[in-house]
Coordinates of C-alpha atoms and ligand atoms in Angstrom, one line a residue:
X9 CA 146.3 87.1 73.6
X10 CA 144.2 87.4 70.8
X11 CA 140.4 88.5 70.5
X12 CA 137.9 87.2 67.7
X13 CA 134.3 88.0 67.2
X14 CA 132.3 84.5 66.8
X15 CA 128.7 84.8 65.7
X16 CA 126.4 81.7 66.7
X17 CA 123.3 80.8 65.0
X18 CA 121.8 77.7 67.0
X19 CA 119.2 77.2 65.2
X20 CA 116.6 74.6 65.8
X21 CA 115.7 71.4 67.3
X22 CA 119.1 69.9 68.6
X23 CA 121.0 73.4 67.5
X24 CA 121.1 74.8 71.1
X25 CA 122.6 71.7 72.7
X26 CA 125.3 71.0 70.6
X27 CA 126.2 74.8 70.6
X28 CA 125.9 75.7 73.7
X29 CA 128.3 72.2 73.9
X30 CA 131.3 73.7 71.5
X31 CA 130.7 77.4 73.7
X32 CA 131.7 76.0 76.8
X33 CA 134.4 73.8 75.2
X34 CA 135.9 77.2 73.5
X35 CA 135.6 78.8 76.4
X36 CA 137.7 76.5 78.4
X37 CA 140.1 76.8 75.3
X38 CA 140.2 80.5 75.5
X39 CA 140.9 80.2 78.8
X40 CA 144.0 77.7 78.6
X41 CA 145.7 79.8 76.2
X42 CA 144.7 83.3 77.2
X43 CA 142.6 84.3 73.7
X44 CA 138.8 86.1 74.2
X45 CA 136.1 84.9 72.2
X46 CA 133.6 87.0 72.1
X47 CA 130.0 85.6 71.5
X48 CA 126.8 87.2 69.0
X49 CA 123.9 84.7 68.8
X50 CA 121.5 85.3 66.7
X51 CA 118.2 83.6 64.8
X52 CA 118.3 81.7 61.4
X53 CA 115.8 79.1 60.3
X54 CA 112.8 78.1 62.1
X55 CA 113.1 79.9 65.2
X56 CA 113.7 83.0 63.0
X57 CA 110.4 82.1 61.0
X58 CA 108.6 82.3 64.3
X59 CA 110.1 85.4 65.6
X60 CA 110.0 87.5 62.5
X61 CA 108.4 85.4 59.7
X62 CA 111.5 85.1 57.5
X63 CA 114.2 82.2 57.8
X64 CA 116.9 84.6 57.6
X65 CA 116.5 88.5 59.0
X66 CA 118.7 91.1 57.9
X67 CA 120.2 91.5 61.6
X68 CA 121.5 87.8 61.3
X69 CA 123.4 88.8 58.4
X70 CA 124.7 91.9 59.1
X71 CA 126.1 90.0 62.7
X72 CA 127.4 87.7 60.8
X73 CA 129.1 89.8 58.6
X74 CA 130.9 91.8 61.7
X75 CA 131.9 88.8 62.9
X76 CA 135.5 86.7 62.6
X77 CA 133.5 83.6 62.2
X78 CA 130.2 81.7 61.9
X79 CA 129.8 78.7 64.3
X80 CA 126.2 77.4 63.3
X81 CA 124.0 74.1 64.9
X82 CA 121.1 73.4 62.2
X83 CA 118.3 74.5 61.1
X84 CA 114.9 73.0 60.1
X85 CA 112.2 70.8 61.5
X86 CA 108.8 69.2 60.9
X87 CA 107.2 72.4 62.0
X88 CA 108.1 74.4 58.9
X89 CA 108.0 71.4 56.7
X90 CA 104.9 73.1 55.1
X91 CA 105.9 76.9 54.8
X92 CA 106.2 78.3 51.0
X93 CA 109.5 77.2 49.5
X94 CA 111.1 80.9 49.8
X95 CA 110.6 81.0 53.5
X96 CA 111.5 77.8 53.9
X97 CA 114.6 77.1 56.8
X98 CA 117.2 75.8 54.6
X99 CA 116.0 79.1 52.5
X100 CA 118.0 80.4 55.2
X101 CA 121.5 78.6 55.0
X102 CA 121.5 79.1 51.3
X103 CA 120.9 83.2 51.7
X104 CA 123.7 82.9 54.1
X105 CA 126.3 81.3 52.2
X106 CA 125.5 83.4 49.8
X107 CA 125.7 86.7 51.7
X108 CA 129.0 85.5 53.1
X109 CA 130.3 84.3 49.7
X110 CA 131.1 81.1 51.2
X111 CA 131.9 79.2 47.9
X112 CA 133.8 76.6 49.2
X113 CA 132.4 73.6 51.7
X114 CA 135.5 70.9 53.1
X115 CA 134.0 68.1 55.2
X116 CA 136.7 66.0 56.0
X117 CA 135.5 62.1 56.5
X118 CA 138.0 60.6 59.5
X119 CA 136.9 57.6 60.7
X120 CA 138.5 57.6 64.4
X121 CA 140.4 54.0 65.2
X122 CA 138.3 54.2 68.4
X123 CA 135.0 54.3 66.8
X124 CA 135.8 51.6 63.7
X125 CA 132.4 49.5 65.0
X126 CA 130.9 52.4 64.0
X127 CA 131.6 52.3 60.0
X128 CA 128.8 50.6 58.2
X129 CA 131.6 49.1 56.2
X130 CA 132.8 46.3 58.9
X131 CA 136.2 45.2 56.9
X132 CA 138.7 46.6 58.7
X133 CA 141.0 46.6 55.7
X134 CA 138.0 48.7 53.5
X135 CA 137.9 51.5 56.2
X136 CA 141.6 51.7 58.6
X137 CA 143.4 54.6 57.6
X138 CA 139.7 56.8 56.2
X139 CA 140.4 60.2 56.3
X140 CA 138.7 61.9 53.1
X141 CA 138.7 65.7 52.3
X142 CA 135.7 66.7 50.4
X143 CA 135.6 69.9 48.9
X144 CA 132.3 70.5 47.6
X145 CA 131.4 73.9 45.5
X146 CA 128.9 75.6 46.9
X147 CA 127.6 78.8 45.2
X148 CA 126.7 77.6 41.9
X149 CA 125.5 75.1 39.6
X150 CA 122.4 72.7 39.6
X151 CA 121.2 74.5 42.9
X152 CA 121.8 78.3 41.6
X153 CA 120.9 78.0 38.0
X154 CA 117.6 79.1 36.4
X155 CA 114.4 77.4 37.4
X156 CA 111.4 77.2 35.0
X157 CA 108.3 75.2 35.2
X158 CA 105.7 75.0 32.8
X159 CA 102.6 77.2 33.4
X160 CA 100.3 74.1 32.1
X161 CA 102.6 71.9 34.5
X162 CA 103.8 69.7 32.0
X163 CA 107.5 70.3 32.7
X164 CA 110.1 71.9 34.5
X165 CA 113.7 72.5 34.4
X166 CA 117.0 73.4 36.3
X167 CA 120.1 74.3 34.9
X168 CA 123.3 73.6 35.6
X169 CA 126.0 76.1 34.7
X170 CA 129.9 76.9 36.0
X171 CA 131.9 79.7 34.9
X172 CA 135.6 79.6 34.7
X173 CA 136.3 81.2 37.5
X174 CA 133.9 79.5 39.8
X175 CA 135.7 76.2 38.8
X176 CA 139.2 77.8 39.3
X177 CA 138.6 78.9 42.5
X178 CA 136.8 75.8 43.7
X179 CA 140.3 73.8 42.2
X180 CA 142.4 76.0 44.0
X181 CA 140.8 75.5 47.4
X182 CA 141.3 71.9 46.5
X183 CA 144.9 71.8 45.2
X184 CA 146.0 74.1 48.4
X185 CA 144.0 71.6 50.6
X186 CA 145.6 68.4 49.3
X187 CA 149.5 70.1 49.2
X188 CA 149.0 69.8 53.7
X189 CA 147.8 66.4 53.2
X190 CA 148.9 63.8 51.2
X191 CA 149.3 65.7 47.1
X192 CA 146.0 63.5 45.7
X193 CA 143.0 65.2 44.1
X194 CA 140.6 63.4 42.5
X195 CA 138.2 65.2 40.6
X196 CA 134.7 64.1 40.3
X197 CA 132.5 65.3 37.0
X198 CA 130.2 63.7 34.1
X199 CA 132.1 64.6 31.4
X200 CA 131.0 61.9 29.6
X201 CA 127.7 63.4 29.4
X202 CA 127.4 67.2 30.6
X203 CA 129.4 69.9 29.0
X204 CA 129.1 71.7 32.0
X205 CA 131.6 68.7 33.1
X206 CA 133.7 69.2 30.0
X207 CA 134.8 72.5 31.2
X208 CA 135.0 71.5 34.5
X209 CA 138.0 68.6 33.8
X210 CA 139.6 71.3 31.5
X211 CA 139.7 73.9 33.9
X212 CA 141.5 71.9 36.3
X213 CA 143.5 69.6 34.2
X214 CA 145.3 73.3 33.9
X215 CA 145.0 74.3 37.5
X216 CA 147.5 71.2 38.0
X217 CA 150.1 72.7 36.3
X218 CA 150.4 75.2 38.9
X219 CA 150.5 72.5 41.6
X220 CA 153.3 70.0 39.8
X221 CA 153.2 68.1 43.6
X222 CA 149.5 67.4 43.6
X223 CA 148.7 64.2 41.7
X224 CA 145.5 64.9 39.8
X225 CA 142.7 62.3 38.4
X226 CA 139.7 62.6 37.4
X227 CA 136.4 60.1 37.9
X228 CA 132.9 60.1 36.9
X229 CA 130.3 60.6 39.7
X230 CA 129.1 57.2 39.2
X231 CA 132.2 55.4 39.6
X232 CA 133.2 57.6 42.8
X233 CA 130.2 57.1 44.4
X234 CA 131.0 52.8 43.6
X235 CA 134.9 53.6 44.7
X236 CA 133.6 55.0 48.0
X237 CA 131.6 52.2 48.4
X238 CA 134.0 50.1 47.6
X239 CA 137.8 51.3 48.2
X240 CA 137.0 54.5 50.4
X241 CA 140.6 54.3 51.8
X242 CA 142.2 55.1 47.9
X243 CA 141.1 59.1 48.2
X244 CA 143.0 61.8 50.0
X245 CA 141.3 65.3 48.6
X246 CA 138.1 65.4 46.3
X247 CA 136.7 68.2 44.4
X248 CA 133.2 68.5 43.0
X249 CA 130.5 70.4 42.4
X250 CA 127.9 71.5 44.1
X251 CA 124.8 68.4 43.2
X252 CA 127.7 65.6 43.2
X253 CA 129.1 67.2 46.5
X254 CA 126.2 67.5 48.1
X255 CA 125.4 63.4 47.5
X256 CA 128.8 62.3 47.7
X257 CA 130.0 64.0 51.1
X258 CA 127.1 62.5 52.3
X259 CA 128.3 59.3 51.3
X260 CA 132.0 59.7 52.6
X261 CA 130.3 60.4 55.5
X262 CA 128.1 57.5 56.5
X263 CA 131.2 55.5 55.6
X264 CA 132.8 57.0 58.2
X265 CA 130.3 56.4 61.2
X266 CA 128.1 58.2 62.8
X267 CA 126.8 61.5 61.4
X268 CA 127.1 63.3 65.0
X269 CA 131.0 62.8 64.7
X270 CA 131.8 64.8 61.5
X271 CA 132.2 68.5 61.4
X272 CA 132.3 70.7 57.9
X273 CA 133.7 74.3 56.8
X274 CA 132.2 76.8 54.6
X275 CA 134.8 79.1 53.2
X276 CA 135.4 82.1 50.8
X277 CA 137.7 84.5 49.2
X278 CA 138.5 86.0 53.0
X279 CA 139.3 84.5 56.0
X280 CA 135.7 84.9 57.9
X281 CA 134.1 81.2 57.5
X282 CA 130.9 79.5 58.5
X283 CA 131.6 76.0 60.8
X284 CA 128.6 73.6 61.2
X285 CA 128.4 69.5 62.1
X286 CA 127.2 67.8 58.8
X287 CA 123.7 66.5 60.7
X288 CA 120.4 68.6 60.5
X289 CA 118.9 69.5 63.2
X290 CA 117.6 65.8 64.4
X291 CA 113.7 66.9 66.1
X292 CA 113.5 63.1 67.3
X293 CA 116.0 64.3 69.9
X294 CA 115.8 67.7 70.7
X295 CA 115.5 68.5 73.7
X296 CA 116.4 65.0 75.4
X297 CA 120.2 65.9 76.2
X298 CA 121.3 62.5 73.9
X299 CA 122.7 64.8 70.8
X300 CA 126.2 63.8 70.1
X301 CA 128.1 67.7 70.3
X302 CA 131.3 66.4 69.0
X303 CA 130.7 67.1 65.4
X304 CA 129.9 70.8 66.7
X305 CA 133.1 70.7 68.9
X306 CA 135.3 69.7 66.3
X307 CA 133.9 71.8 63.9
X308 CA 134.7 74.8 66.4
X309 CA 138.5 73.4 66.9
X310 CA 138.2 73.6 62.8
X311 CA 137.6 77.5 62.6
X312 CA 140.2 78.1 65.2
X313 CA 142.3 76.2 62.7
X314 CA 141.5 77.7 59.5
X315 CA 139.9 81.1 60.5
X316 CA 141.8 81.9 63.5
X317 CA 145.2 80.7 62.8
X318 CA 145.1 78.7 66.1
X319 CA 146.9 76.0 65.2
X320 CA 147.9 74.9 69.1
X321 CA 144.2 75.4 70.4
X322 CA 142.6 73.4 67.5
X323 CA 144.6 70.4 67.9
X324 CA 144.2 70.6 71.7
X325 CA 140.7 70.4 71.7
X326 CA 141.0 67.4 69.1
X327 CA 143.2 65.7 71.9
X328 CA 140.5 66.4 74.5
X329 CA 138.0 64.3 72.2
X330 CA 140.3 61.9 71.7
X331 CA 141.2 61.7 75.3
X332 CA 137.4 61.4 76.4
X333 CA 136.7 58.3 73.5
X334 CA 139.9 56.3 74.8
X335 CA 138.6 57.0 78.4
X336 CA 135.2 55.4 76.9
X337 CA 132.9 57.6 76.9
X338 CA 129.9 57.4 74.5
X339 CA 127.0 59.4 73.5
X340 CA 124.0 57.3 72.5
X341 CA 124.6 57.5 68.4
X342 CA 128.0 55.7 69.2
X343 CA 127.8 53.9 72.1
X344 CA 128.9 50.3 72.1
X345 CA 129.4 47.5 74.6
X346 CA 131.3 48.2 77.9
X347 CA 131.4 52.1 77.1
X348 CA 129.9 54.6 79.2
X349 CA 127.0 56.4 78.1
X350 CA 126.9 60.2 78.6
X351 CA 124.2 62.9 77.3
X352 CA 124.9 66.1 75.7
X353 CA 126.3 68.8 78.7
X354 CA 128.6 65.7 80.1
X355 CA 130.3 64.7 76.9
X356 CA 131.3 68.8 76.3
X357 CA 132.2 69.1 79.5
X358 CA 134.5 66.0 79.8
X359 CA 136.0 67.3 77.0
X360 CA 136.4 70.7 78.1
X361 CA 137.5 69.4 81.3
X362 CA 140.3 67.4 78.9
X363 CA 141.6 70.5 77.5
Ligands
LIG417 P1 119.3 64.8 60.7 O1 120.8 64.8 60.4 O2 118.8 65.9 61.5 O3 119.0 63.4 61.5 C1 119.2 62.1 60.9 C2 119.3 61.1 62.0 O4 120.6 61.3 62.7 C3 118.2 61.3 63.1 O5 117.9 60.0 63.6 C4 118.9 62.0 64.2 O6 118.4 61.8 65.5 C5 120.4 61.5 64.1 N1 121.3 62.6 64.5 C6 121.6 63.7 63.8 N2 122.5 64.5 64.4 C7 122.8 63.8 65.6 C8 123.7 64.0 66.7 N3 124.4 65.1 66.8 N4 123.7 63.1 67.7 C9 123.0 62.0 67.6 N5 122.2 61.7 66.6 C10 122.1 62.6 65.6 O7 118.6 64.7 59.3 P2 117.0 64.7 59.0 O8 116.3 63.9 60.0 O9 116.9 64.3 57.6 O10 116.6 66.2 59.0 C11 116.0 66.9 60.1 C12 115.9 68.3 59.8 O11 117.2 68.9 59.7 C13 115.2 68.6 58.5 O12 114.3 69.7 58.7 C14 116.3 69.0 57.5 O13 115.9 69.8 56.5 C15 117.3 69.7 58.5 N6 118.7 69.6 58.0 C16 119.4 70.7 58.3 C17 120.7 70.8 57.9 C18 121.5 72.0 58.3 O14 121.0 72.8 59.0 N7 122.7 72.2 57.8 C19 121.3 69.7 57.3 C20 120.6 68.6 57.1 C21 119.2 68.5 57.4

């Protein structure tokens, strides 16, 4: 038996559903294979901004530090849309990756053979086969670097800047990530352009010679964004930085269906990592027990994976989805003809039930 301390930030608008959905689903998993979980939820985001007028207190991160893991729903909402920039939600989920040192982000694209009506990209030839491994870099660059604007308001600037090190870690993550799948990286940059990109195809054109398996290429962010458009089937691991990963895992993503299927990691130098679906936290239906939880569940089975160690439990709850899909089962976002439609609380519980 094994115990683990899981912090969990719901956050707002559809953040409590879909969490409260992967709790009970880890609970039946805990209970299956005799492990203890043992729950800390705390405020981040909005409903933090109402409680204590900052989108992330210092209790939040101190939990979180304490804790094995991070399991987080979303944060933001129309409500706050107008609070200063500092306090704003996603203020928040930066502070916290930060705090955490969470450098590293992996959303992995599957499209499930069940759910191929889903893929806006109807060729089944374009889209059989999709699963994608982006590792984004998450605690520099563009979105870190020094902001200036003009006092006059006549300009303003951001700068993008990557240190060795930043990129070599960020490679390595990628390189060690691609060696358990199938030895491709393709590393995206614009080195035709940005020095900052220079360095970046340096650095890990040499980070390859310590991974002689690992097939690496390299592609400029306007041609992988047209590739994923395009072939999405040709990648297996892609590394990037922070801007390009933030556009281009959102890309991967659509291609592979509906945004309340796809879960994501945020990782650092130690085990203790922060799991979250990909989606924000969708105010048109909070509240209305339609949110699809699955992104949430799998990205639960994910930190029992790569956090945990619990290899066994992870892929058992990723049976149970797939068990409740081929039993036809469908939340709204991916329901299609001759399925049954289920809301929030039934589709965890089926799946807990599945376990
Ligand atoms: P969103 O992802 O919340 O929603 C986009 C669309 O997808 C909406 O129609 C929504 O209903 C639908 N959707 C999202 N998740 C779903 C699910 N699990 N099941 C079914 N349908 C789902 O993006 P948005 O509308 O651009 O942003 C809403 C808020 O979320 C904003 O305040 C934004 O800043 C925030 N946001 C937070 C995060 C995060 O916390 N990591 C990420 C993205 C956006």
């Amino acid at each position: 038996m094994a115990e683990f301390k899981i912090a969990l930030i719901p956050g707002d608008g559809i953040g409590p559903e879909i969490v409260s959905g992967a709790k009970v689903v880890l609970d039946a998993a805990a209970k299956k294979f005799g492990h203890s979980f043992n729950y800390t939820q705390v405020d981040m985001g909005g409903c933090a901004i109402d409680k204590y007028g900052v989108p992330l207190p210092e209790e939040t991160i101190k939990t979180c530090m304490e804790s094995d893991s991070v399991l987080l729903g979303a944060v933001g909402g129309p409500k706050w849309d107008s609070v200063p920039a500092e306090k704003r939600p996603e203020t928040g989920l930066l502070g916290i990756r930060k705090a955490l040192g969470l450098y590293a982000n992996l959303r992995p694209s599957i499209l499930k053979p069940q759910l191929a009506a889903a893929s806006p990209l109807k060729s089944e030839k374009l889209v059989s086969g999709l699963d994608i491994m982006v590792v984004r870099e998450l605690t520099g660059g563009i979105y870190f670097g020094k902001k200036q604007r003009a006092e006059d308001g006549s300009w303003a600037s951001d700068e993008e800047k990557y240190s060795v090190e930043e990129i070599r870690r960020i490679g390595k993550i990628a390189f060690e990530t691609a060696m358990l799948r199938k030895k491709r990286v393709v590393s995206v940059d614009k080195a035709n352009v940005l020095e900052s990109s220079r360095l970046w195809r340096f650095v890990m054109t040499e980070l390859a010679k310590d991974y002689p398996e690992v097939t690496l290429s390299h592609m400029y962010v306007d041609n992988a964004a047209m590739q994923l458009a395009i072939n999405p089937a040709q990648f297996d691991v892609i590394v990037t930085s922070n801007i390009f990963g933030d556009i281009l895992s959102d890309l991967s993503s659509a291609i592979a269906g509906s945004i309340g299927m796809l879960p994501s990691s945020s990782l650092g130098e130690n085990k203790r990592g922060m799991y979250e679906p990909i989606h924000g936290s969708a105010p048109d239906i909070a509240g209305l027990d339609i949110a699809n939880p699955i992104a949430t569940i799998i990205s639960a089975a994910m930190m029992l994976r790569m956090s945990f160690g619990l290899i066994e439990e992870a892929d058992a709850i990723e049976a149970a989805v797939d068990k409740v899909l081929d039993e036809g089962y469908r939340t709204a976002d991916i329901m299609s003809e001759g399925m049954e439609k289920v809301g929030t609380k039934k589709m965890a519980e089926l799946i807990s039930e599945r376990l």
